JSON list of C-alpha atoms in Angstrom, two decimals:
[
{"chain": "Y", "resi": 598, "resn": "UNK", "atom": "CA", "xyz": [-1.51, -71.20, -70.55]},
{"chain": "Y", "resi": 599, "resn": "UNK", "atom": "CA", "xyz": [-4.97, -72.39, -69.65]},
{"chain": "Y", "resi": 600, "resn": "UNK", "atom": "CA", "xyz": [-6.50, -75.38, -71.39]},
{"chain": "Y", "resi": 601, "resn": "UNK", "atom": "CA", "xyz": [-7.99, -74.97, -74.86]},
{"chain": "Y", "resi": 602, "resn": "UNK", "atom": "CA", "xyz": [-11.42, -75.96, -76.12]},
{"chain": "Y", "resi": 603, "resn": "UNK", "atom": "CA", "xyz": [-11.37, -77.02, -79.76]},
{"chain": "Y", "resi": 604, "resn": "UNK", "atom": "CA", "xyz": [-14.27, -78.23, -81.86]},
{"chain": "Y", "resi": 605, "resn": "UNK", "atom": "CA", "xyz": [-13.63, -79.79, -85.26]},
{"chain": "Y", "resi": 606, "resn": "UNK", "atom": "CA", "xyz": [-16.22, -81.10, -87.72]},
{"chain": "Y", "resi": 607, "resn": "UNK", "atom": "CA", "xyz": [-15.58, -84.27, -89.65]},
{"chain": "Y", "resi": 608, "resn": "UNK", "atom": "CA", "xyz": [-13.58, -84.51, -92.86]},
{"chain": "Y", "resi": 609, "resn": "UNK", "atom": "CA", "xyz": [-15.05, -85.95, -96.06]},
{"chain": "Y", "resi": 610, "resn": "UNK", "atom": "CA", "xyz": [-13.51, -87.40, -99.19]},
{"chain": "Y", "resi": 611, "resn": "UNK", "atom": "CA", "xyz": [-14.56, -86.46, -101.86]},
{"chain": "Y", "resi": 612, "resn": "UNK", "atom": "CA", "xyz": [-17.65, -84.54, -100.65]},
{"chain": "Y", "resi": 613, "resn": "UNK", "atom": "CA", "xyz": [-18.24, -81.53, -98.39]},
{"chain": "Y", "resi": 614, "resn": "UNK", "atom": "CA", "xyz": [-16.86, -81.62, -94.87]},
{"chain": "Y", "resi": 615, "resn": "UNK", "atom": "CA", "xyz": [-19.11, -81.42, -91.86]},
{"chain": "Y", "resi": 616, "resn": "UNK", "atom": "CA", "xyz": [-20.55, -78.12, -90.62]},
{"chain": "Y", "resi": 617, "resn": "UNK", "atom": "CA", "xyz": [-20.50, -76.59, -87.14]},
{"chain": "Y", "resi": 618, "resn": "UNK", "atom": "CA", "xyz": [-23.74, -74.83, -86.16]},
{"chain": "Y", "resi": 619, "resn": "UNK", "atom": "CA", "xyz": [-24.62, -72.71, -83.13]},
{"chain": "Y", "resi": 620, "resn": "UNK", "atom": "CA", "xyz": [-28.28, -71.89, -82.53]},
{"chain": "Y", "resi": 621, "resn": "UNK", "atom": "CA", "xyz": [-29.91, -70.10, -79.62]},
{"chain": "Y", "resi": 622, "resn": "UNK", "atom": "CA", "xyz": [-33.19, -71.13, -78.10]},
{"chain": "Y", "resi": 623, "resn": "UNK", "atom": "CA", "xyz": [-36.49, -69.85, -79.44]},
{"chain": "Y", "resi": 624, "resn": "UNK", "atom": "CA", "xyz": [-38.58, -67.52, -77.30]},
{"chain": "Y", "resi": 625, "resn": "UNK", "atom": "CA", "xyz": [-42.11, -68.26, -78.49]},
{"chain": "Y", "resi": 626, "resn": "UNK", "atom": "CA", "xyz": [-43.61, -65.26, -76.64]},
{"chain": "Y", "resi": 627, "resn": "UNK", "atom": "CA", "xyz": [-40.59, -62.95, -76.27]},
{"chain": "Y", "resi": 628, "resn": "UNK", "atom": "CA", "xyz": [-36.98, -62.77, -77.45]},
{"chain": "Y", "resi": 629, "resn": "UNK", "atom": "CA", "xyz": [-34.80, -65.59, -78.69]},
{"chain": "Y", "resi": 630, "resn": "UNK", "atom": "CA", "xyz": [-31.54, -66.25, -76.90]},
{"chain": "Y", "resi": 631, "resn": "UNK", "atom": "CA", "xyz": [-28.28, -64.43, -77.60]},
{"chain": "Y", "resi": 632, "resn": "UNK", "atom": "CA", "xyz": [-24.95, -65.75, -78.83]},
{"chain": "Y", "resi": 633, "resn": "UNK", "atom": "CA", "xyz": [-22.03, -64.05, -77.09]},
{"chain": "Y", "resi": 634, "resn": "UNK", "atom": "CA", "xyz": [-18.49, -64.48, -78.37]},
{"chain": "Y", "resi": 635, "resn": "UNK", "atom": "CA", "xyz": [-15.94, -62.57, -76.37]},
{"chain": "Y", "resi": 636, "resn": "UNK", "atom": "CA", "xyz": [-12.46, -62.73, -74.97]},
{"chain": "Y", "resi": 637, "resn": "UNK", "atom": "CA", "xyz": [-12.07, -61.71, -71.34]},
{"chain": "Y", "resi": 638, "resn": "UNK", "atom": "CA", "xyz": [-10.01, -58.78, -70.13]},
{"chain": "Y", "resi": 639, "resn": "UNK", "atom": "CA", "xyz": [-6.25, -59.09, -69.98]},
{"chain": "Y", "resi": 640, "resn": "UNK", "atom": "CA", "xyz": [-4.33, -59.02, -66.71]},
{"chain": "Y", "resi": 641, "resn": "UNK", "atom": "CA", "xyz": [-1.93, -56.29, -65.71]},
{"chain": "Y", "resi": 642, "resn": "UNK", "atom": "CA", "xyz": [0.51, -57.45, -68.40]},
{"chain": "Y", "resi": 643, "resn": "UNK", "atom": "CA", "xyz": [-0.31, -58.47, -71.95]},
{"chain": "Y", "resi": 644, "resn": "UNK", "atom": "CA", "xyz": [-3.24, -57.85, -74.27]},
{"chain": "Y", "resi": 645, "resn": "UNK", "atom": "CA", "xyz": [-6.76, -59.21, -74.33]},
{"chain": "Y", "resi": 646, "resn": "UNK", "atom": "CA", "xyz": [-7.36, -62.21, -76.56]},
{"chain": "Y", "resi": 647, "resn": "UNK", "atom": "CA", "xyz": [-7.99, -61.86, -80.29]},
{"chain": "Y", "resi": 648, "resn": "UNK", "atom": "CA", "xyz": [-11.22, -62.71, -82.10]},
{"chain": "Y", "resi": 649, "resn": "UNK", "atom": "CA", "xyz": [-10.56, -64.14, -85.56]},
{"chain": "Y", "resi": 650, "resn": "UNK", "atom": "CA", "xyz": [-13.12, -64.96, -88.26]},
{"chain": "Y", "resi": 651, "resn": "UNK", "atom": "CA", "xyz": [-11.49, -66.35, -91.39]},
{"chain": "Y", "resi": 652, "resn": "UNK", "atom": "CA", "xyz": [-12.73, -68.44, -94.29]},
{"chain": "Y", "resi": 653, "resn": "UNK", "atom": "CA", "xyz": [-10.42, -71.08, -95.74]},
{"chain": "Y", "resi": 654, "resn": "UNK", "atom": "CA", "xyz": [-8.37, -70.89, -98.90]},
{"chain": "Y", "resi": 655, "resn": "UNK", "atom": "CA", "xyz": [-9.21, -72.75, -102.12]},
{"chain": "Y", "resi": 656, "resn": "UNK", "atom": "CA", "xyz": [-7.14, -74.07, -105.01]},
{"chain": "Y", "resi": 657, "resn": "UNK", "atom": "CA", "xyz": [-10.06, -73.97, -107.46]},
{"chain": "Y", "resi": 658, "resn": "UNK", "atom": "CA", "xyz": [-13.05, -71.65, -107.33]},
{"chain": "Y", "resi": 659, "resn": "UNK", "atom": "CA", "xyz": [-14.13, -69.01, -104.85]},
{"chain": "Y", "resi": 660, "resn": "UNK", "atom": "CA", "xyz": [-13.11, -69.04, -101.19]},
{"chain": "Y", "resi": 661, "resn": "UNK", "atom": "CA", "xyz": [-15.85, -69.05, -98.57]},
{"chain": "Y", "resi": 662, "resn": "UNK", "atom": "CA", "xyz": [-17.73, -65.83, -97.87]},
{"chain": "Y", "resi": 663, "resn": "UNK", "atom": "CA", "xyz": [-18.35, -64.20, -94.50]},
{"chain": "Y", "resi": 664, "resn": "UNK", "atom": "CA", "xyz": [-21.83, -62.78, -93.93]},
{"chain": "Y", "resi": 665, "resn": "UNK", "atom": "CA", "xyz": [-22.84, -60.54, -91.04]},
{"chain": "Y", "resi": 666, "resn": "UNK", "atom": "CA", "xyz": [-26.47, -59.44, -91.17]},
{"chain": "Y", "resi": 667, "resn": "UNK", "atom": "CA", "xyz": [-29.29, -58.52, -88.81]},
{"chain": "Y", "resi": 668, "resn": "UNK", "atom": "CA", "xyz": [-32.75, -59.95, -89.32]},
{"chain": "Y", "resi": 669, "resn": "UNK", "atom": "CA", "xyz": [-35.82, -58.38, -90.90]},
{"chain": "Y", "resi": 670, "resn": "UNK", "atom": "CA", "xyz": [-38.25, -56.64, -88.51]},
{"chain": "Y", "resi": 671, "resn": "UNK", "atom": "CA", "xyz": [-41.86, -57.13, -89.58]},
{"chain": "Y", "resi": 672, "resn": "UNK", "atom": "CA", "xyz": [-43.39, -54.63, -87.13]},
{"chain": "Y", "resi": 673, "resn": "UNK", "atom": "CA", "xyz": [-40.40, -52.63, -85.98]},
{"chain": "Y", "resi": 674, "resn": "UNK", "atom": "CA", "xyz": [-36.97, -51.26, -86.80]},
{"chain": "Y", "resi": 675, "resn": "UNK", "atom": "CA", "xyz": [-34.30, -53.42, -88.35]},
{"chain": "Y", "resi": 676, "resn": "UNK", "atom": "CA", "xyz": [-31.45, -54.27, -86.01]},
{"chain": "Y", "resi": 677, "resn": "UNK", "atom": "CA", "xyz": [-28.36, -52.04, -85.95]},
{"chain": "Y", "resi": 678, "resn": "UNK", "atom": "CA", "xyz": [-24.85, -53.20, -86.77]},
{"chain": "Y", "resi": 679, "resn": "UNK", "atom": "CA", "xyz": [-22.14, -51.48, -84.74]},
{"chain": "Y", "resi": 680, "resn": "UNK", "atom": "CA", "xyz": [-18.45, -51.68, -85.60]},
{"chain": "Y", "resi": 681, "resn": "UNK", "atom": "CA", "xyz": [-16.54, -49.88, -82.87]},
{"chain": "Y", "resi": 682, "resn": "UNK", "atom": "CA", "xyz": [-12.87, -49.75, -81.90]},
{"chain": "Y", "resi": 683, "resn": "UNK", "atom": "CA", "xyz": [-11.65, -49.29, -78.36]},
{"chain": "Y", "resi": 684, "resn": "UNK", "atom": "CA", "xyz": [-10.01, -46.08, -77.17]},
{"chain": "Y", "resi": 685, "resn": "UNK", "atom": "CA", "xyz": [-6.37, -45.81, -76.15]},
{"chain": "Y", "resi": 686, "resn": "UNK", "atom": "CA", "xyz": [-5.44, -44.07, -72.90]},
{"chain": "Y", "resi": 687, "resn": "UNK", "atom": "CA", "xyz": [-1.66, -43.88, -73.43]},
{"chain": "Y", "resi": 688, "resn": "UNK", "atom": "CA", "xyz": [-1.37, -44.59, -77.16]},
{"chain": "Y", "resi": 689, "resn": "UNK", "atom": "CA", "xyz": [-3.36, -44.00, -80.35]},
{"chain": "Y", "resi": 690, "resn": "UNK", "atom": "CA", "xyz": [-6.90, -45.27, -80.71]},
{"chain": "Y", "resi": 691, "resn": "UNK", "atom": "CA", "xyz": [-7.37, -48.43, -82.76]},
{"chain": "Y", "resi": 692, "resn": "UNK", "atom": "CA", "xyz": [-7.80, -48.29, -86.54]},
{"chain": "Y", "resi": 693, "resn": "UNK", "atom": "CA", "xyz": [-10.49, -49.67, -88.83]},
{"chain": "Y", "resi": 694, "resn": "UNK", "atom": "CA", "xyz": [-8.97, -51.00, -92.04]},
{"chain": "Y", "resi": 695, "resn": "UNK", "atom": "CA", "xyz": [-11.14, -52.13, -94.96]},
{"chain": "Y", "resi": 696, "resn": "UNK", "atom": "CA", "xyz": [-9.54, -53.55, -98.08]},
{"chain": "Y", "resi": 697, "resn": "UNK", "atom": "CA", "xyz": [-11.00, -55.41, -101.03]},
{"chain": "Y", "resi": 698, "resn": "UNK", "atom": "CA", "xyz": [-9.30, -58.36, -102.65]},
{"chain": "Y", "resi": 699, "resn": "UNK", "atom": "CA", "xyz": [-6.29, -58.20, -104.95]},
{"chain": "Y", "resi": 700, "resn": "UNK", "atom": "CA", "xyz": [-5.97, -60.11, -108.20]},
{"chain": "Y", "resi": 701, "resn": "UNK", "atom": "CA", "xyz": [-3.01, -61.31, -110.24]},
{"chain": "Y", "resi": 702, "resn": "UNK", "atom": "CA", "xyz": [-5.14, -62.46, -113.20]},
{"chain": "Y", "resi": 703, "resn": "UNK", "atom": "CA", "xyz": [-4.80, -60.73, -116.57]},
{"chain": "Y", "resi": 704, "resn": "UNK", "atom": "CA", "xyz": [-7.70, -58.48, -117.69]},
{"chain": "Y", "resi": 705, "resn": "UNK", "atom": "CA", "xyz": [-9.46, -58.90, -114.33]},
{"chain": "Y", "resi": 706, "resn": "UNK", "atom": "CA", "xyz": [-10.31, -56.17, -111.82]},
{"chain": "Y", "resi": 707, "resn": "UNK", "atom": "CA", "xyz": [-9.44, -56.18, -108.15]},
{"chain": "Y", "resi": 708, "resn": "UNK", "atom": "CA", "xyz": [-12.33, -56.24, -105.70]},
{"chain": "Y", "resi": 709, "resn": "UNK", "atom": "CA", "xyz": [-14.63, -53.26, -105.09]},
{"chain": "Y", "resi": 710, "resn": "UNK", "atom": "CA", "xyz": [-15.96, -51.78, -101.85]},
{"chain": "Y", "resi": 711, "resn": "UNK", "atom": "CA", "xyz": [-19.59, -50.61, -102.00]},
{"chain": "Y", "resi": 712, "resn": "UNK", "atom": "CA", "xyz": [-21.49, -48.68, -99.33]},
{"chain": "Y", "resi": 713, "resn": "UNK", "atom": "CA", "xyz": [-25.16, -48.06, -100.08]},
{"chain": "Y", "resi": 714, "resn": "UNK", "atom": "CA", "xyz": [-27.78, -46.36, -97.93]},
{"chain": "Y", "resi": 715, "resn": "UNK", "atom": "CA", "xyz": [-31.03, -48.21, -97.36]},
{"chain": "Y", "resi": 716, "resn": "UNK", "atom": "CA", "xyz": [-33.95, -48.02, -99.78]},
{"chain": "Y", "resi": 717, "resn": "UNK", "atom": "CA", "xyz": [-37.20, -46.37, -98.63]},
{"chain": "Y", "resi": 718, "resn": "UNK", "atom": "CA", "xyz": [-39.95, -47.96, -100.73]},
{"chain": "Y", "resi": 719, "resn": "UNK", "atom": "CA", "xyz": [-43.08, -46.36, -99.28]},
{"chain": "Y", "resi": 720, "resn": "UNK", "atom": "CA", "xyz": [-45.14, -44.18, -101.63]},
{"chain": "Y", "resi": 721, "resn": "UNK", "atom": "CA", "xyz": [-45.45, -41.47, -98.94]},
{"chain": "Y", "resi": 722, "resn": "UNK", "atom": "CA", "xyz": [-42.49, -39.25, -98.00]},
{"chain": "Y", "resi": 723, "resn": "UNK", "atom": "CA", "xyz": [-39.95, -42.04, -98.33]},
{"chain": "Y", "resi": 724, "resn": "UNK", "atom": "CA", "xyz": [-36.38, -40.77, -97.89]},
{"chain": "Y", "resi": 725, "resn": "UNK", "atom": "CA", "xyz": [-33.43, -43.05, -98.67]},
{"chain": "Y", "resi": 726, "resn": "UNK", "atom": "CA", "xyz": [-30.84, -43.74, -95.99]},
{"chain": "Y", "resi": 727, "resn": "UNK", "atom": "CA", "xyz": [-27.91, -41.38, -95.56]},
{"chain": "Y", "resi": 728, "resn": "UNK", "atom": "CA", "xyz": [-24.21, -42.16, -95.72]},
{"chain": "Y", "resi": 729, "resn": "UNK", "atom": "CA", "xyz": [-22.30, -39.81, -93.41]},
{"chain": "Y", "resi": 730, "resn": "UNK", "atom": "CA", "xyz": [-18.52, -39.51, -93.00]},
{"chain": "Y", "resi": 731, "resn": "UNK", "atom": "CA", "xyz": [-16.88, -37.41, -90.29]},
{"chain": "Y", "resi": 732, "resn": "UNK", "atom": "CA", "xyz": [-13.27, -36.87, -89.31]},
{"chain": "Y", "resi": 733, "resn": "UNK", "atom": "CA", "xyz": [-12.58, -37.28, -85.60]},
{"chain": "Y", "resi": 734, "resn": "UNK", "atom": "CA", "xyz": [-12.71, -34.39, -83.13]},
{"chain": "Y", "resi": 735, "resn": "UNK", "atom": "CA", "xyz": [-9.45, -33.00, -81.79]},
{"chain": "Y", "resi": 736, "resn": "UNK", "atom": "CA", "xyz": [-10.26, -31.45, -78.41]},
{"chain": "Y", "resi": 737, "resn": "UNK", "atom": "CA", "xyz": [-6.98, -29.55, -78.00]},
{"chain": "Y", "resi": 738, "resn": "UNK", "atom": "CA", "xyz": [-5.61, -29.66, -81.55]},
{"chain": "Y", "resi": 739, "resn": "UNK", "atom": "CA", "xyz": [-6.63, -30.21, -85.16]},
{"chain": "Y", "resi": 740, "resn": "UNK", "atom": "CA", "xyz": [-9.60, -32.37, -86.09]},
{"chain": "Y", "resi": 741, "resn": "UNK", "atom": "CA", "xyz": [-9.09, -35.52, -88.13]},
{"chain": "Y", "resi": 742, "resn": "UNK", "atom": "CA", "xyz": [-8.55, -35.30, -91.89]},
{"chain": "Y", "resi": 743, "resn": "UNK", "atom": "CA", "xyz": [-11.08, -36.63, -94.37]},
{"chain": "Y", "resi": 744, "resn": "UNK", "atom": "CA", "xyz": [-9.14, -37.80, -97.42]},
{"chain": "Y", "resi": 745, "resn": "UNK", "atom": "CA", "xyz": [-10.57, -39.03, -100.71]},
{"chain": "Y", "resi": 746, "resn": "UNK", "atom": "CA", "xyz": [-8.03, -40.17, -103.31]},
{"chain": "Y", "resi": 747, "resn": "UNK", "atom": "CA", "xyz": [-8.11, -42.22, -106.48]},
{"chain": "Y", "resi": 748, "resn": "UNK", "atom": "CA", "xyz": [-5.77, -45.13, -107.06]},
{"chain": "Y", "resi": 749, "resn": "UNK", "atom": "CA", "xyz": [-2.45, -44.88, -108.84]},
{"chain": "Y", "resi": 750, "resn": "UNK", "atom": "CA", "xyz": [-2.06, -46.52, -112.24]},
{"chain": "Y", "resi": 751, "resn": "UNK", "atom": "CA", "xyz": [1.62, -47.46, -112.37]},
{"chain": "Y", "resi": 752, "resn": "UNK", "atom": "CA", "xyz": [1.45, -48.31, -116.09]},
{"chain": "Y", "resi": 753, "resn": "UNK", "atom": "CA", "xyz": [-1.26, -45.94, -117.32]},
{"chain": "Y", "resi": 754, "resn": "UNK", "atom": "CA", "xyz": [-3.71, -43.41, -115.89]},
{"chain": "Y", "resi": 755, "resn": "UNK", "atom": "CA", "xyz": [-4.67, -42.92, -112.26]},
{"chain": "Y", "resi": 756, "resn": "UNK", "atom": "CA", "xyz": [-8.28, -43.55, -111.28]},
{"chain": "Y", "resi": 757, "resn": "UNK", "atom": "CA", "xyz": [-10.99, -40.90, -111.44]},
{"chain": "Y", "resi": 758, "resn": "UNK", "atom": "CA", "xyz": [-12.80, -39.23, -108.54]},
{"chain": "Y", "resi": 759, "resn": "UNK", "atom": "CA", "xyz": [-16.47, -38.77, -109.44]},
{"chain": "Y", "resi": 760, "resn": "UNK", "atom": "CA", "xyz": [-18.83, -36.78, -107.26]},
{"chain": "Y", "resi": 761, "resn": "UNK", "atom": "CA", "xyz": [-22.31, -36.34, -108.63]},
{"chain": "Y", "resi": 762, "resn": "UNK", "atom": "CA", "xyz": [-25.97, -36.30, -107.74]},
{"chain": "Y", "resi": 763, "resn": "UNK", "atom": "CA", "xyz": [-28.21, -38.57, -109.76]},
{"chain": "Y", "resi": 764, "resn": "UNK", "atom": "CA", "xyz": [-31.12, -37.43, -111.91]},
{"chain": "Y", "resi": 765, "resn": "UNK", "atom": "CA", "xyz": [-34.36, -36.48, -110.19]},
{"chain": "Y", "resi": 766, "resn": "UNK", "atom": "CA", "xyz": [-37.59, -38.41, -110.59]},
{"chain": "Y", "resi": 767, "resn": "UNK", "atom": "CA", "xyz": [-40.71, -37.21, -112.43]},
{"chain": "Y", "resi": 768, "resn": "UNK", "atom": "CA", "xyz": [-41.20, -34.38, -109.92]},
{"chain": "Y", "resi": 769, "resn": "UNK", "atom": "CA", "xyz": [-38.60, -32.40, -108.00]},
{"chain": "Y", "resi": 770, "resn": "UNK", "atom": "CA", "xyz": [-35.05, -31.35, -108.76]},
{"chain": "Y", "resi": 771, "resn": "UNK", "atom": "CA", "xyz": [-31.77, -33.21, -108.73]},
{"chain": "Y", "resi": 772, "resn": "UNK", "atom": "CA", "xyz": [-29.73, -33.01, -105.54]},
{"chain": "Y", "resi": 773, "resn": "UNK", "atom": "CA", "xyz": [-27.28, -30.17, -105.03]},
{"chain": "Y", "resi": 774, "resn": "UNK", "atom": "CA", "xyz": [-23.51, -30.38, -104.60]},
{"chain": "Y", "resi": 775, "resn": "UNK", "atom": "CA", "xyz": [-22.18, -28.23, -101.76]},
{"chain": "Y", "resi": 776, "resn": "UNK", "atom": "CA", "xyz": [-18.52, -27.49, -100.97]},
{"chain": "Y", "resi": 777, "resn": "UNK", "atom": "CA", "xyz": [-18.17, -25.36, -97.85]},
{"chain": "Y", "resi": 778, "resn": "UNK", "atom": "CA", "xyz": [-15.30, -24.63, -95.48]},
{"chain": "Y", "resi": 779, "resn": "UNK", "atom": "CA", "xyz": [-16.02, -24.02, -91.81]},
{"chain": "Y", "resi": 780, "resn": "UNK", "atom": "CA", "xyz": [-16.11, -20.72, -89.95]},
{"chain": "Y", "resi": 781, "resn": "UNK", "atom": "CA", "xyz": [-13.35, -19.53, -87.63]},
{"chain": "Y", "resi": 782, "resn": "UNK", "atom": "CA", "xyz": [-13.21, -17.25, -84.59]},
{"chain": "Y", "resi": 783, "resn": "UNK", "atom": "CA", "xyz": [-9.53, -16.34, -85.04]},
{"chain": "Y", "resi": 784, "resn": "UNK", "atom": "CA", "xyz": [-7.76, -16.12, -88.42]},
{"chain": "Y", "resi": 785, "resn": "UNK", "atom": "CA", "xyz": [-8.74, -17.07, -91.94]},
{"chain": "Y", "resi": 786, "resn": "UNK", "atom": "CA", "xyz": [-11.31, -19.75, -92.66]},
{"chain": "Y", "resi": 787, "resn": "UNK", "atom": "CA", "xyz": [-10.31, -22.76, -94.71]},
{"chain": "Y", "resi": 788, "resn": "UNK", "atom": "CA", "xyz": [-9.74, -22.33, -98.44]},
{"chain": "Y", "resi": 789, "resn": "UNK", "atom": "CA", "xyz": [-11.30, -24.34, -101.27]},
{"chain": "Y", "resi": 790, "resn": "UNK", "atom": "CA", "xyz": [-8.95, -25.30, -104.10]},
{"chain": "Y", "resi": 791, "resn": "UNK", "atom": "CA", "xyz": [-10.22, -26.69, -107.41]}
]
């Protein structure tokens, strides 16, 4: 293997250990510098290197958080955040797996996952951000499944699935709920079961 580069901040007893900070240079008239973290391509055998971002464990209190955020744009569009998985030429494409935290404590809930579209706060024609889910396209076979399931309750009830539109404001109507199966050029279209 090639030589490693390892940077370690100083330990402290009994206070907080030292931090490691990376900052790019300021561009006073144009853009600031970029930070690029990447592993290079693998050779003809093996896999490309892994990128790992992990906060440490704790014996008392909350473990460290991980924050990924783009900056505010005063006179422009806020920066995008793209989470993309590479394609597979001979095997399946890579998966994206999101899981909230477990708990073993009595009367406590396990972690939640929240996805919220952006707020539009202008007083003129302000439309909130959309949340869009799509199954993948199957060029020569079936498209990907979109599955929404509640959690099992091994001791009591399973979780609920709630689909609703919220109340309208002072003017207008509440949003509609639409359940539609697609059209077909050969055979029956998809059924809807309630």
